[in-house]
XYZ file of C-alpha atoms in Angstrom:
548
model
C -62.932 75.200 -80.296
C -65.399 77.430 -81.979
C -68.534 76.302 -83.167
C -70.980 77.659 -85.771
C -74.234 78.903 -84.966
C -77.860 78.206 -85.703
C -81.458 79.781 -85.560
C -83.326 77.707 -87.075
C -84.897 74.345 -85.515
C -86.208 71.634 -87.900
C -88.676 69.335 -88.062
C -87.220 66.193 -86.931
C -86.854 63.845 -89.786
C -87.797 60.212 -90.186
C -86.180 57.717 -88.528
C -85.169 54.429 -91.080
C -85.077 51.227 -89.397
C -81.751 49.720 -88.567
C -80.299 47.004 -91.296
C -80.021 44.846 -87.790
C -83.196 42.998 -86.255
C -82.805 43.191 -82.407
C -80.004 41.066 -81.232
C -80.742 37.314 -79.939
C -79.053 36.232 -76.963
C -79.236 32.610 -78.155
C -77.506 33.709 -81.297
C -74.535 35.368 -79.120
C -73.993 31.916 -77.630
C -74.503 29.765 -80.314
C -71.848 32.132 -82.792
C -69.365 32.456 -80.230
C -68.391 29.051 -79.028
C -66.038 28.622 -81.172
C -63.937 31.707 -79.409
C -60.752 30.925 -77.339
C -60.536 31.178 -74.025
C -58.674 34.069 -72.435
C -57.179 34.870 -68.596
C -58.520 37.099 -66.047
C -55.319 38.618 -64.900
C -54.002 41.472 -66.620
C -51.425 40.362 -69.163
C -48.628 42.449 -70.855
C -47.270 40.898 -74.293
C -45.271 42.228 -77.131
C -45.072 45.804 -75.950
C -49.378 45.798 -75.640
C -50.752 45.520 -72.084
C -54.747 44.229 -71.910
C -57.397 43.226 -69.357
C -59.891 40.367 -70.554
C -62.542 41.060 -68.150
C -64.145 37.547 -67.971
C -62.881 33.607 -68.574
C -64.104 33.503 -72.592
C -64.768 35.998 -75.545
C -68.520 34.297 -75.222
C -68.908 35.747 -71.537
C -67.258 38.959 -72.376
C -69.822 39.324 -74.775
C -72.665 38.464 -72.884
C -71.021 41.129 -69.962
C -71.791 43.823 -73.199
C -75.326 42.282 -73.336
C -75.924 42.298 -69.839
C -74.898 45.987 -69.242
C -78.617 46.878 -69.459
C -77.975 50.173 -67.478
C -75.913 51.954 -69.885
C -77.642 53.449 -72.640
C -76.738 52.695 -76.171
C -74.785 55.194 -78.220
C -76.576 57.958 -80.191
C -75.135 57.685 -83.615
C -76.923 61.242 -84.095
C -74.863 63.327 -81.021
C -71.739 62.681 -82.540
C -68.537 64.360 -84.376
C -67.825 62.908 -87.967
C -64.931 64.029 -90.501
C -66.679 64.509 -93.514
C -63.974 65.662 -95.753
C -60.091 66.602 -95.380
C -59.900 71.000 -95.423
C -56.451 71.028 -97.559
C -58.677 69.456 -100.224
C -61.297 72.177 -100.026
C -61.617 75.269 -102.200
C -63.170 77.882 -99.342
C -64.289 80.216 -102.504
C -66.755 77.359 -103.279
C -69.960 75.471 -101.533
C -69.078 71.330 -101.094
C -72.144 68.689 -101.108
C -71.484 65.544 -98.795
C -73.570 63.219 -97.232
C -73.477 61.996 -93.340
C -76.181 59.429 -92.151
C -78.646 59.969 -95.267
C -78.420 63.068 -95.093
C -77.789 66.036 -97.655
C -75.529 68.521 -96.581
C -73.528 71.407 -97.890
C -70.218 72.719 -96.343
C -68.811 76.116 -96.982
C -66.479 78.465 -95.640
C -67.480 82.324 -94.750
C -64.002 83.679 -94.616
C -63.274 82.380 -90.988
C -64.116 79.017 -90.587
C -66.597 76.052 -91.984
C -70.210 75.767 -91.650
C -72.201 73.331 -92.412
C -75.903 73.612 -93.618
C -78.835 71.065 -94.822
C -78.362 71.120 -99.149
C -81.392 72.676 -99.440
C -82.531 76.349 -100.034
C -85.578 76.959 -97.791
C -87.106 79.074 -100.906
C -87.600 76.244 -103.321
C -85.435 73.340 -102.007
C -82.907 73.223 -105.121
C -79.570 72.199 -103.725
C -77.310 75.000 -102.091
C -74.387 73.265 -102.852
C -74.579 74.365 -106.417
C -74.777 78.158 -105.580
C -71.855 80.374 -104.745
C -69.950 81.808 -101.921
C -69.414 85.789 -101.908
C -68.335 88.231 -98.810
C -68.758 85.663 -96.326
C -72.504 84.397 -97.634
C -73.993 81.417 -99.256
C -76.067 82.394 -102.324
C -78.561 79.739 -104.128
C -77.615 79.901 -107.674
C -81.512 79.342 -108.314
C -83.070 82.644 -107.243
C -79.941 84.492 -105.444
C -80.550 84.414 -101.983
C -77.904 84.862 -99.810
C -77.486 83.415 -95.943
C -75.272 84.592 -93.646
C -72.800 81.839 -91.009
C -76.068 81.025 -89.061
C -78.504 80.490 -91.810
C -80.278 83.064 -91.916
C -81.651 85.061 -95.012
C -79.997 88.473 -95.293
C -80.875 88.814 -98.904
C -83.929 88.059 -101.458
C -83.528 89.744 -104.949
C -86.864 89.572 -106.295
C -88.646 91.403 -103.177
C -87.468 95.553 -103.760
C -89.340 96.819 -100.753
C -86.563 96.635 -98.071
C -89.512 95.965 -95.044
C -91.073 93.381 -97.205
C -87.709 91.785 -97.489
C -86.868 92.361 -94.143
C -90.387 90.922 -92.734
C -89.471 88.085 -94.829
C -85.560 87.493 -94.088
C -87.071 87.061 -90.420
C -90.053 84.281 -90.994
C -88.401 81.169 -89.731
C -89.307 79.204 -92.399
C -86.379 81.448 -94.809
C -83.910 79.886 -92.224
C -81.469 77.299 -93.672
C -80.894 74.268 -91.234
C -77.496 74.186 -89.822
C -75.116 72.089 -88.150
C -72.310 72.779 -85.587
C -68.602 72.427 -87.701
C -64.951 72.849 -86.572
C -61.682 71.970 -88.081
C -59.596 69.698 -86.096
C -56.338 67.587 -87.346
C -57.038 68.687 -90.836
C -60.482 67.690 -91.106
C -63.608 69.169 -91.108
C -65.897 67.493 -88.252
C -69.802 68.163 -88.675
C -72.169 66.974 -85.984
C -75.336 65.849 -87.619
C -78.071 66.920 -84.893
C -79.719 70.634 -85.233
C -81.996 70.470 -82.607
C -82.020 73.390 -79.561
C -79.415 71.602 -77.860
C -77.105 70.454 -80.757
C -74.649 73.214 -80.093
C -74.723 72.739 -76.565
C -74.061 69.228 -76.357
C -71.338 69.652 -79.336
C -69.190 71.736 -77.241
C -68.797 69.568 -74.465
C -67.533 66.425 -76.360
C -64.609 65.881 -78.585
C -64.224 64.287 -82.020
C -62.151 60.946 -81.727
C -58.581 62.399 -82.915
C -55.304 60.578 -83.320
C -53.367 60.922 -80.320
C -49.920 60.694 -81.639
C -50.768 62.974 -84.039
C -52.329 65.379 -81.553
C -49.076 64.958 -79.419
C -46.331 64.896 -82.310
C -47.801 67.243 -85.142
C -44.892 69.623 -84.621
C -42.348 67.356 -86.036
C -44.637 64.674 -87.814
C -43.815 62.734 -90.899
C -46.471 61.947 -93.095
C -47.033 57.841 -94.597
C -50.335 58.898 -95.755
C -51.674 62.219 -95.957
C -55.495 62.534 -96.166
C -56.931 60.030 -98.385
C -60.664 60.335 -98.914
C -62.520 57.854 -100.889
C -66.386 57.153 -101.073
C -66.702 53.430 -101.402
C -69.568 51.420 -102.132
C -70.474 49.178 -98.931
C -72.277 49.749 -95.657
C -70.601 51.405 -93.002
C -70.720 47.989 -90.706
C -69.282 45.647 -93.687
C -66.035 48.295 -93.691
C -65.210 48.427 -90.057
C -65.846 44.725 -89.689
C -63.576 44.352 -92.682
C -61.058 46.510 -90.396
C -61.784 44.160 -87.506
C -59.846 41.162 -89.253
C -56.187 42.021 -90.286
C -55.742 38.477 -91.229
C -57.562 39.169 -94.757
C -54.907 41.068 -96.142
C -52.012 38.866 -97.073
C -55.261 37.127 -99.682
C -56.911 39.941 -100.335
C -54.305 42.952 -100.749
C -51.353 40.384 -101.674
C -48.655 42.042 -104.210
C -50.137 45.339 -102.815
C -49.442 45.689 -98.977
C -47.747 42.344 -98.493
C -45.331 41.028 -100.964
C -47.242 37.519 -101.181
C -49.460 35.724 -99.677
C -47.818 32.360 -100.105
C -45.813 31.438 -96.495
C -44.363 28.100 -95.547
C -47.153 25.233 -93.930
C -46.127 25.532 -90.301
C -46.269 29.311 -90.347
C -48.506 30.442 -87.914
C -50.846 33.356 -89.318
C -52.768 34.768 -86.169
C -52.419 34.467 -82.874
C -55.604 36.774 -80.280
C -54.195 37.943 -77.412
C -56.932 39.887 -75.866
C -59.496 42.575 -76.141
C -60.773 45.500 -73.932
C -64.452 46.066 -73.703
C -63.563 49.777 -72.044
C -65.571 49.348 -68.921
C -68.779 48.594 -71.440
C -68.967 52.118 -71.877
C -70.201 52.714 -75.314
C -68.728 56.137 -75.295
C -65.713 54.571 -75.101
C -65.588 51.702 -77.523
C -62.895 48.745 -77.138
C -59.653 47.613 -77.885
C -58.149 44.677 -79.060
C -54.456 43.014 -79.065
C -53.326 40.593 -81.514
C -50.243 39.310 -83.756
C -51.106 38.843 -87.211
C -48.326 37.459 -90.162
C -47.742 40.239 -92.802
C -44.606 38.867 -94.330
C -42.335 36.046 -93.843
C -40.369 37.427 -90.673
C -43.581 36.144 -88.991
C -45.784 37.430 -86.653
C -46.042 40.953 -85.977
C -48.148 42.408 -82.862
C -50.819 45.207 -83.321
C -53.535 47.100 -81.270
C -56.628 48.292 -82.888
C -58.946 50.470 -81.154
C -61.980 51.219 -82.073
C -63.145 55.216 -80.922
C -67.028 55.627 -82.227
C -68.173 56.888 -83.785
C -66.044 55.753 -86.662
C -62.231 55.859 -85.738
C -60.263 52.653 -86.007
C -56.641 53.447 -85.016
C -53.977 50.830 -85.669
C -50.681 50.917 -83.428
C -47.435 49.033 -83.183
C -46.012 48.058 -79.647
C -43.199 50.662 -80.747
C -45.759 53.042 -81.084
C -44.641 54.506 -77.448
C -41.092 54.973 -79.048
C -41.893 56.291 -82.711
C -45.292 57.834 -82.303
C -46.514 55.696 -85.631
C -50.369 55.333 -85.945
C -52.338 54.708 -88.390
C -55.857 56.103 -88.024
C -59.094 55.231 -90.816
C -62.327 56.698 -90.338
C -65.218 54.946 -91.657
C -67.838 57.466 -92.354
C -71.002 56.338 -92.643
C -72.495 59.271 -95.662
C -75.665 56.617 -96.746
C -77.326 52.972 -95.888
C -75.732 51.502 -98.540
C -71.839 53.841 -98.734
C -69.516 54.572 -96.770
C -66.362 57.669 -96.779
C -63.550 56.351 -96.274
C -60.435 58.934 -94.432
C -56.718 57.297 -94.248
C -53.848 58.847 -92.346
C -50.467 57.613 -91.373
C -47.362 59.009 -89.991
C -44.562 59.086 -87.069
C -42.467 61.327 -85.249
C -38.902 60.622 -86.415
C -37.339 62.301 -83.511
C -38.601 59.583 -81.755
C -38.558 56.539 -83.721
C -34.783 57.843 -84.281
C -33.681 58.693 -80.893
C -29.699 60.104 -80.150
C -28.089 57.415 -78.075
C -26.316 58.622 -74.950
C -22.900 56.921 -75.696
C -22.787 57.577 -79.390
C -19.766 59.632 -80.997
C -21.882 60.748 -84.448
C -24.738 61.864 -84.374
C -26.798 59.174 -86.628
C -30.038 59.738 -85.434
C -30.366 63.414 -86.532
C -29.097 62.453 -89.587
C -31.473 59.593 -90.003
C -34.235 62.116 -88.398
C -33.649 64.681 -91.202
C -33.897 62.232 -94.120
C -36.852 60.411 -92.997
C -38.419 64.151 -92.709
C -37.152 64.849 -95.974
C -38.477 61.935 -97.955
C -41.764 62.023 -96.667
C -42.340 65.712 -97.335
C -40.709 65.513 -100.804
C -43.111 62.519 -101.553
C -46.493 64.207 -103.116
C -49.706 62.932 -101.174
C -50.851 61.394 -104.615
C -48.242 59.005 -104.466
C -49.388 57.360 -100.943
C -52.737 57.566 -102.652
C -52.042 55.413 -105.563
C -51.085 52.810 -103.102
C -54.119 53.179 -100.714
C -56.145 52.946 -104.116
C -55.070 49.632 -104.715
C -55.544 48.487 -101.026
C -58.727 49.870 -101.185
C -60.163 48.186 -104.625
C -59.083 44.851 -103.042
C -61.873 45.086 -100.641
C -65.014 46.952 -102.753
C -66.136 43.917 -104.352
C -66.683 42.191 -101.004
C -67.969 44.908 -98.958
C -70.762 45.539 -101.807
C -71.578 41.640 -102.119
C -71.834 42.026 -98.108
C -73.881 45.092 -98.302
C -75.946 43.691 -100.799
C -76.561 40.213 -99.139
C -77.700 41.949 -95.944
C -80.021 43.931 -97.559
C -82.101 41.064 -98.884
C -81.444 39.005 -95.424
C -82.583 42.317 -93.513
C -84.549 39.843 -91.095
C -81.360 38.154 -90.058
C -78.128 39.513 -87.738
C -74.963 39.197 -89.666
C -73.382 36.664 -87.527
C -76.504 34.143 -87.848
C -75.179 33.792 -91.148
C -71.625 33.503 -90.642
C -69.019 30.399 -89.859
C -66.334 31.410 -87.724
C -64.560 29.163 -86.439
C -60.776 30.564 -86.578
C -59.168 32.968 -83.965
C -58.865 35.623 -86.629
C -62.619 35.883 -86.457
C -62.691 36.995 -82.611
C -62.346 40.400 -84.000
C -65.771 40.486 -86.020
C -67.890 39.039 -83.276
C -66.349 41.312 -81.177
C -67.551 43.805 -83.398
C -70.840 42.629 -84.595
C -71.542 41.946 -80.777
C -71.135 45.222 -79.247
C -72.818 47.022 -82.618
C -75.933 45.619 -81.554
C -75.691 45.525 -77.525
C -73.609 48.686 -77.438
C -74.142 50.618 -80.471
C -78.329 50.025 -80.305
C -77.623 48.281 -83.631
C -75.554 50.322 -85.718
C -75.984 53.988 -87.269
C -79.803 55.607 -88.425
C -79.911 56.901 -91.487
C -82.354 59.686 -92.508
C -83.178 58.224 -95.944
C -84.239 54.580 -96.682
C -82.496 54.254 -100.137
C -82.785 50.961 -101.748
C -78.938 49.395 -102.040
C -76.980 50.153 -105.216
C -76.310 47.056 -107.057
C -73.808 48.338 -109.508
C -75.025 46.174 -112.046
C -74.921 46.131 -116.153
C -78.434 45.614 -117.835
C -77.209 41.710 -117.886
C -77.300 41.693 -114.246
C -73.750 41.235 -113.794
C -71.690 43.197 -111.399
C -70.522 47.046 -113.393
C -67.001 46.365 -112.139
C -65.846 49.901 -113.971
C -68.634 51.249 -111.441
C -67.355 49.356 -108.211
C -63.699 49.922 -108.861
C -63.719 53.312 -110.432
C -61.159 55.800 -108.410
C -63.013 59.014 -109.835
C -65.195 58.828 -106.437
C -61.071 59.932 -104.757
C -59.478 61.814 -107.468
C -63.016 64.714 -107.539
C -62.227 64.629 -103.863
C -57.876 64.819 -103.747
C -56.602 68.752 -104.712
C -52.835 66.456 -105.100
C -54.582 63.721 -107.707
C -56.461 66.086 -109.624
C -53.325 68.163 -110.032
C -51.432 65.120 -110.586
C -53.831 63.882 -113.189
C -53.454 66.677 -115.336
C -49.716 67.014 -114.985
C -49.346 63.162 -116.393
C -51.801 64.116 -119.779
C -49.574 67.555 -119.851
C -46.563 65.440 -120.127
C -48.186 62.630 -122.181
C -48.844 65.199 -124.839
C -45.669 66.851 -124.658
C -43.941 63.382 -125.219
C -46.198 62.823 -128.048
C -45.096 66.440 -129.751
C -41.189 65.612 -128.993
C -41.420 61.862 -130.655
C -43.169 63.637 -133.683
C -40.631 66.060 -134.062
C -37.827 64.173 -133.491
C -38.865 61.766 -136.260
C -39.353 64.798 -138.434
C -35.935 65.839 -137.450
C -34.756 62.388 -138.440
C -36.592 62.139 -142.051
C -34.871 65.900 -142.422
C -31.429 64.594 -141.670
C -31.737 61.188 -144.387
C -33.289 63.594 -146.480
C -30.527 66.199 -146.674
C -28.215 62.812 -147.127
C -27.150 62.171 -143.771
C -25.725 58.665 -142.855
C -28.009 56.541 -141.493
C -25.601 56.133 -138.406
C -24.364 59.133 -137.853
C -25.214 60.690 -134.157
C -27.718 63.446 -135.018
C -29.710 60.442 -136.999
C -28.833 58.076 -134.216
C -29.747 60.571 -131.266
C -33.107 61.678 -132.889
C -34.135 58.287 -134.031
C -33.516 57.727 -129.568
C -35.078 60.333 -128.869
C -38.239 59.608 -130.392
C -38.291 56.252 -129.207
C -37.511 57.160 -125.809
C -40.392 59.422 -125.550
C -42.634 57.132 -126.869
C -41.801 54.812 -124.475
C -42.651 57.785 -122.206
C -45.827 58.140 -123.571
C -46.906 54.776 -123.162
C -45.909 54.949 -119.362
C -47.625 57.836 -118.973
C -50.913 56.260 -119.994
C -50.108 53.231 -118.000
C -50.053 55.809 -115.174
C -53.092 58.015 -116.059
C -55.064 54.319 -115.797
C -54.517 54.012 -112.075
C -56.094 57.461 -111.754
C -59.721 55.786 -113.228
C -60.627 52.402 -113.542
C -57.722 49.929 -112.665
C -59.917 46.314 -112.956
C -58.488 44.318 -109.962
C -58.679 40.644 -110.190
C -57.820 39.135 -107.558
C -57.118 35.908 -109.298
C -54.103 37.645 -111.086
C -52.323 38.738 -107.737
């Protein structure tokens, strides 16, 4: 792992107070009561083997609370993805946010760097400039920085010492940020002080494991999605802490319906694994949760800060599935949101001993095949729609928080289900653990997305522009679908003209040149309109959840 350098050392910037107010130990008990109680002993079911480490979710919790010795976890010395490289032009500067922060990646011909988006000359945005031989220039003034920030060229100064005398003041230093490319992504750690590369290159980013251990003959579900959604970064992993919303919220989209018999059982908790209350570590927790009709269905979901949730199956062992979502926390009041999925189909096909035909390679090679003949933008469409299901809660969440500031989230909460364990879970070790959630170096006020009217801008919310910018496969697909939409428009014209030509030269109305042309226009006209239908799901797609 090679990490950028840096030789410049910021003033340390402002420090926003947390959207939490310090947790209440009353308010742990009085929230939690309504939790289950679990077993001591370890207990192995449905492929997923866990360790409650006390007699109730309530005294777990209060173990997390009680763990005054460990210090919480510093949001700051951490590894974030902040955008997928395949979707990256390297002859261009990117602008993306982490933590309130302004920041500008860029690649110098070998790998990514990262620097604060502002030129130390007159603090326009270096994100807007250009990349040339392996230096960032400001578009403003045309200074150019070299891979560790420093200035190596200022235009309007002509006497080479002067320019050299000033290349070397500190202050003509760009901040910058340790970078590496791991599993696709581009990881930034968003600390630049002496130490930052130091402690950087000791820890690791929270990768996918299966991934890490299978990439050699992985098979993509989906590839890379990257979405900035509006919603604070707590509202979307709690939101990924309670599978038992999407049957109602996603129905006709992940599930086929949300409408199962009266005595079908929807949740059952089995357990959860505080990770020896090291924050470092995060937790786990084991559950069965009803997707479709078959019933329930078990899953593991692990939380890895400082903003992995991984989702397994208890066949994960055999097939090497996982499905891994970082929530990214870029401002107080957004979030970026990175989806992959995938398996190794040598393993979720394995060749039996006994067996005469070889099936498995055969099933192997087709499963490889269909998933790498499948564009990315298809898998995208999908997690679009999954995705719009939740934006109009997260920001209503977001929102209410933000004017309850004074109040924890789960003093205003009912919970009294199972399926809730997960988000006290959650909300719990956030504030005992996780010193009360992320700090963000700006104190922006929360974007309401509202109309002058005061009504919710639902083309705002739901709008998928914030992914397609972002996806190199949507953008590309984008503008194949209004290539073919005008080409179907030009062959339905013609074809018409083709037909008045025919009746005009005293053709039969039924003959098959009049026949076939009339067809033909129709058929791409039909094409047309399918087209548009398609290009829609690309913008704004208004999802009501009333319709589904």
């Amino acid at each position: 792992m090679e990490l950028t350098g840096c030789t410049k050392v910021p003033p340390a910037a402002p420090v926003a107070r947390s959207l939490h107010s310090p947790p209440s130990r009353l308010a742990f008990h009085i929230h939690q009561r309504h939790l289950l109680r679990l077993h001591r002993t370890p207990v192995r079911k449905n492929g997923f083997t866990f360790v409650p480490r006390a007699t109730s979710t309530l005294e777990q919790t209060q173990d997390l609370g009680q763990s005054a010795a460990v210090e919480p976890l510093n949001w700051t010395k951490q590894w974030y993805p902040v955008h997928a490289a395949v979707d990256l032009d390297p002859a261009r500067p990117h602008a993306v946010n982490l933590l309130g922060k302004e920041l500008v990646v860029w690649n110098d011909g070998q790998q990514w760097r990262c620097f604060e988006d502002l030129c130390p000359h007159r603090k326009v945005p270096l994100s807007e400039g250009r990349v040339e031989a392996g230096r960032l220039e400001c578009a403003y003034h045309g200074w150019k920085f070299d891979n560790a920030g420093k200035t190596v060229s200022i235009p309007q100064v002509s006497d080479k010492d002067a320019e050299a005398k000033a290349s070397n003041n500190k202050r003509s230093c760009c901040t910058t940020f340790p970078t590496q490319e791991q599993q696709g992504l581009i990881w930034v750690w968003p600390e630049s002080s002496p130490s930052a590369y130091l402690e950087s290159a000791v820890q690791e980013p929270a990768l996918c494991p299966e991934y890490q251990q299978h990439q050699d003959g992985w098979a993509w579900t989906f590839e890379y999605f990257v979405r900035d959604v509006p919603g604070s970064f707590e509202f979307w992993m709690e939101n990924m802490m309670d599978q038992s919303h999407v049957p109602h919220a996603h129905s006709e989209v992940a599930v086929k319906t949300r409408h199962f018999s009266p005595d079908t059982e929807l949740f059952q908790f089995l357990g959860w694994d505080p990770r020896e209350n090291q924050p470092q570590k995060g937790f786990a927790m084991d559950y069965k949760v009803t997707f479709s009709p078959k019933g329930l269905s078990g899953q593991r979901l692990e939380f890895r800060p400082p903003a992995l949730c991984r989702f397994t199956l208890p066949t994960t062992s055999t097939s090497g599935f996982a499905l891994w979502i970082y929530a990214v926390p870029t401002t107080r009041n957004t979030t970026r949101l990175i989806i992959s999925a995938g398996l190794n189909p040598s393993q979720a096909f394995p060749k039996k001993p006994d067996a005469k035909l070889d099936l498995a390679a055969i099933k192997q090679t087709v499963t490889r095949a269909l998933f790498s003949l499948r564009p990315r933008w298809v898998g995208h469409m999908a997690l679009n729609g999954i995705t719009d299901g939740d934006i109009t809660f997260m920001h209503r969440q977001s929102s209410f928080a933000k004017q309850a500031q004074d109040k924890r989230p789960l003093s205003n909460y009912f919970l009294p289900s199972p399926s809730d364990k997960g988000v006290s879970i959650w909300h719990c070790w956030i504030e005992t653990k996780g010193g009360g959630g992320p700090k963000y170096a700006d104190d922006t006020p929360p974007q309401t997305f509202k109309t002058s009217l005061g009504t919710l801008d639902r083309a705002a919310l739901l709008d998928r522009a914030s992914h397609v910018r972002n996806c190199t496969s949507c953008t590309r697909a984008v503008e194949l679908v209004k290539a073919l939409q005008q080409g179907a428009i030009v062959a339905s014209v013609a074809s018409v003209l083709v037909t008045a030509a025919l009746l005009g030269k005293g053709s039969d109305a039924v003959t098959a040149p009049v026949i076939s042309s009339l067809l033909l226009a129709g058929g791409c006209s039909v094409a047309g309109l399918k087209l548009q239908e398609l290009q829609k799901h690309f913008g704004f797609l208004d999802w009501q959840h009333s319709e589904h």
